[in-house]
Coordinates of C-alpha atoms and ligand atoms in Angstrom, one line a residue:
X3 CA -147.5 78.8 18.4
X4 CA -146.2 81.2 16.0
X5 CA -149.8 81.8 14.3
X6 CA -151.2 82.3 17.7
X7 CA -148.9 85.1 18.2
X8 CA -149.4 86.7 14.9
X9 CA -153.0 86.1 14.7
X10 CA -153.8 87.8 18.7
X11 CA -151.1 90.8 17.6
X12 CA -153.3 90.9 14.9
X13 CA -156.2 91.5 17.1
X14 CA -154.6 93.7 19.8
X15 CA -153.9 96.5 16.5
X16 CA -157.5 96.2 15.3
X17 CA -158.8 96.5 18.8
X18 CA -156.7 99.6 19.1
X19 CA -157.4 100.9 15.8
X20 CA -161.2 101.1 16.2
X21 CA -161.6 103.2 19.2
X22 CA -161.8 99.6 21.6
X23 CA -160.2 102.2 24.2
X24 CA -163.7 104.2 23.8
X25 CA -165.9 101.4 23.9
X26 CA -163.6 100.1 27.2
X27 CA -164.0 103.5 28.9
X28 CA -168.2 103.4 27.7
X29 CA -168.0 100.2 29.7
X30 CA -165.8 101.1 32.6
X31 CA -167.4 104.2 33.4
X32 CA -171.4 102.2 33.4
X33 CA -169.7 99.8 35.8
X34 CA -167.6 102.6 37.5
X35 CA -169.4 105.7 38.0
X36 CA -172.7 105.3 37.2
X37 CA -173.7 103.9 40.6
X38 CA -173.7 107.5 41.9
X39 CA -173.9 109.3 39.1
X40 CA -176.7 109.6 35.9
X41 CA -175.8 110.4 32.7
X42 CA -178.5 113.0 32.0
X43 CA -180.0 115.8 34.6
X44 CA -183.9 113.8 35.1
X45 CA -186.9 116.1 33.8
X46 CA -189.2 115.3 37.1
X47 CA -189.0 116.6 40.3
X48 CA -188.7 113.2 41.6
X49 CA -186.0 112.0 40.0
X50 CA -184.3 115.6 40.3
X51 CA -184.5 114.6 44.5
X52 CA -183.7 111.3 44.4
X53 CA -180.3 112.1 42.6
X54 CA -177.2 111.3 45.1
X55 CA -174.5 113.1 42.8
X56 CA -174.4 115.4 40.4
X57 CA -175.7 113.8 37.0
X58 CA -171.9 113.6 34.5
X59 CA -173.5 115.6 31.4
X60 CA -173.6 118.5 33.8
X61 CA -170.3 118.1 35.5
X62 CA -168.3 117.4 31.8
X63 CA -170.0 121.4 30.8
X64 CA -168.3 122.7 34.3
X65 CA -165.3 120.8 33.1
X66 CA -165.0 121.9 29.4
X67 CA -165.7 125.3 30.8
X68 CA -163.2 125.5 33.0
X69 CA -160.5 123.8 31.1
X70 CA -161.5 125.2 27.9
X71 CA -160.0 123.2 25.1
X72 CA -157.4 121.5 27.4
X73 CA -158.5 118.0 27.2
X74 CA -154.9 116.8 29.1
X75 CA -155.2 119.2 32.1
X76 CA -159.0 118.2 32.1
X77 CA -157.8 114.3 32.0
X78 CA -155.1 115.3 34.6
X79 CA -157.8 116.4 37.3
X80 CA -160.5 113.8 36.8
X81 CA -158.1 111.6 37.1
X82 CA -156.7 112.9 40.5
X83 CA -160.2 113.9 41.5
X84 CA -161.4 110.5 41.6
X85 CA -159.0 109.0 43.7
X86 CA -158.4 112.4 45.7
X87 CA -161.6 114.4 45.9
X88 CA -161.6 117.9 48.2
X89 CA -163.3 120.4 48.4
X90 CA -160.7 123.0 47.8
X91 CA -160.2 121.2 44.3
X92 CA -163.4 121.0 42.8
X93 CA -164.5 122.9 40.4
X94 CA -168.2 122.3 40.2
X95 CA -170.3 124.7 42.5
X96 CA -169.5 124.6 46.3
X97 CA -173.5 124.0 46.7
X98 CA -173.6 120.3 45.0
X99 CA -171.1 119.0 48.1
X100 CA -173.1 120.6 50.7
X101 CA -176.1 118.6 48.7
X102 CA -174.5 115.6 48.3
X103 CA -171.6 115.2 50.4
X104 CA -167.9 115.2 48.8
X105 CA -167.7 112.2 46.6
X106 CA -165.2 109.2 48.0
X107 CA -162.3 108.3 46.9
X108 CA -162.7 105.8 44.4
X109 CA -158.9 104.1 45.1
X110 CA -158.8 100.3 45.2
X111 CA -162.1 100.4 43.4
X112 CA -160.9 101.7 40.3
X113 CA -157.3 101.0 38.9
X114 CA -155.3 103.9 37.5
X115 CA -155.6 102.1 34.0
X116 CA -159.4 101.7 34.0
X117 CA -159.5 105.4 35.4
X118 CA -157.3 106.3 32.3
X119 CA -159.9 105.1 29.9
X120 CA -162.6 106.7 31.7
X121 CA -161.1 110.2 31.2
X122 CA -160.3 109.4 28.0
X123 CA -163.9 108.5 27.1
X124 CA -165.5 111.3 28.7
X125 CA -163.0 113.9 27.0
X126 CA -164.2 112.0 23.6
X127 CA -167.6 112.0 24.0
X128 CA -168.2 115.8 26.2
X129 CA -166.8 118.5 24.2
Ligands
HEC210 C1 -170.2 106.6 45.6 C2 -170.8 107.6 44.7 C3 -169.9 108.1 43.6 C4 -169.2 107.3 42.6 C5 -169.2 105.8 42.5 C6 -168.6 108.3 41.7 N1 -168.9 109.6 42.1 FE1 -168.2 111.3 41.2 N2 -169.2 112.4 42.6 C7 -170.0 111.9 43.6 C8 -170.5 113.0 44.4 C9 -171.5 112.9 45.6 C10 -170.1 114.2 43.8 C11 -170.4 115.7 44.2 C12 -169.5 116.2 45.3 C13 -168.1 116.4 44.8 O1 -167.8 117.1 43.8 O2 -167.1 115.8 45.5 C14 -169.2 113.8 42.7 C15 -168.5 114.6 41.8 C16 -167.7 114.2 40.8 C17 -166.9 115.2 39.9 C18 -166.9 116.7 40.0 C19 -165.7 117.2 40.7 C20 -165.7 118.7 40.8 O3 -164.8 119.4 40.2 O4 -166.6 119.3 41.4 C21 -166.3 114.4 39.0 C22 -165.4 114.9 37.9 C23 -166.7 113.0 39.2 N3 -167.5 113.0 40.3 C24 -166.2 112.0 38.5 C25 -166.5 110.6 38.7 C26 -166.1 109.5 37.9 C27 -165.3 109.7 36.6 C28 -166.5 108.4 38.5 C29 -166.3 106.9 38.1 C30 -164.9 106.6 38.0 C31 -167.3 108.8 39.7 N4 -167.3 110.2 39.8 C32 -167.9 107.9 40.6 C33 -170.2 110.6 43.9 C34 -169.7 109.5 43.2

């Protein structure tokens, strides 16, 4: 019993310790977001029309822009933006919702603890 415990402890840390919280957040956000949205803005025409939101790469630049180097503020409103999108609180440009339509709420869909290691994965991997 007692080498169970020591051995998944043991696990947890190296988990922890090797960015698992990155690779969880990688995971979450293919499963999470990339429904609706692509990574990358497409280079054809095609695909540029057949988008339905606003591919991430771009929105992280609008992001880091408008938080500067503020990586808790910008986790603060991605996380409140996904479960509470408006209008009056995004930052992108106004023309993307009149494009695509205001994103939905993502609540019940996404827990606050996957959503966690979403923002922390895009703060870590857009900068
Ligand atoms: C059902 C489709 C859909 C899903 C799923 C989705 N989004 Fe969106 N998202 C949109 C659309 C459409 C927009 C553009 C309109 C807007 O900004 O509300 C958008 C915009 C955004 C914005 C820009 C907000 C701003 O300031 O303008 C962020 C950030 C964002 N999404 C993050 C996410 C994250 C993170 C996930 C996954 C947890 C996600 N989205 C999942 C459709 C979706």
């Amino acid at each position: 019993m007692k080498k169970i415990f020591y051995t998944s402890s043991a696990m947890l840390f190296l988990t922890l310790s090797h960015g698992g919280n990155i690779d969880e957040g990688k995971k979450l956000f293919e499963n999470k977001c990339t429904a609706c949205h692509t990574v990358t803005r497409p280079n054809t025409t095609e695909a540029m029309n057949a988008l339905i939101a606003p591919p991430i790469q771009g929105i992280m630049l609008h992001m880091n822009m408008n938080f500067e180097n503020d990586k808790k503020a910008m986790m603060i409103f991605l996380k409140d933006y996904v479960m509470n999108p408006s209008r009056e609180k995004a930052l992108c440009m106004p023309q993307k919702i009149d494009r695509f339509g205001l994103m939905p709420s993502l609540k019940g869909t996404v827990s606050p603890e996957e959503l966690d290691k979403i923002a922390n994965y895009l703060s870590a991997t857009y900068y």
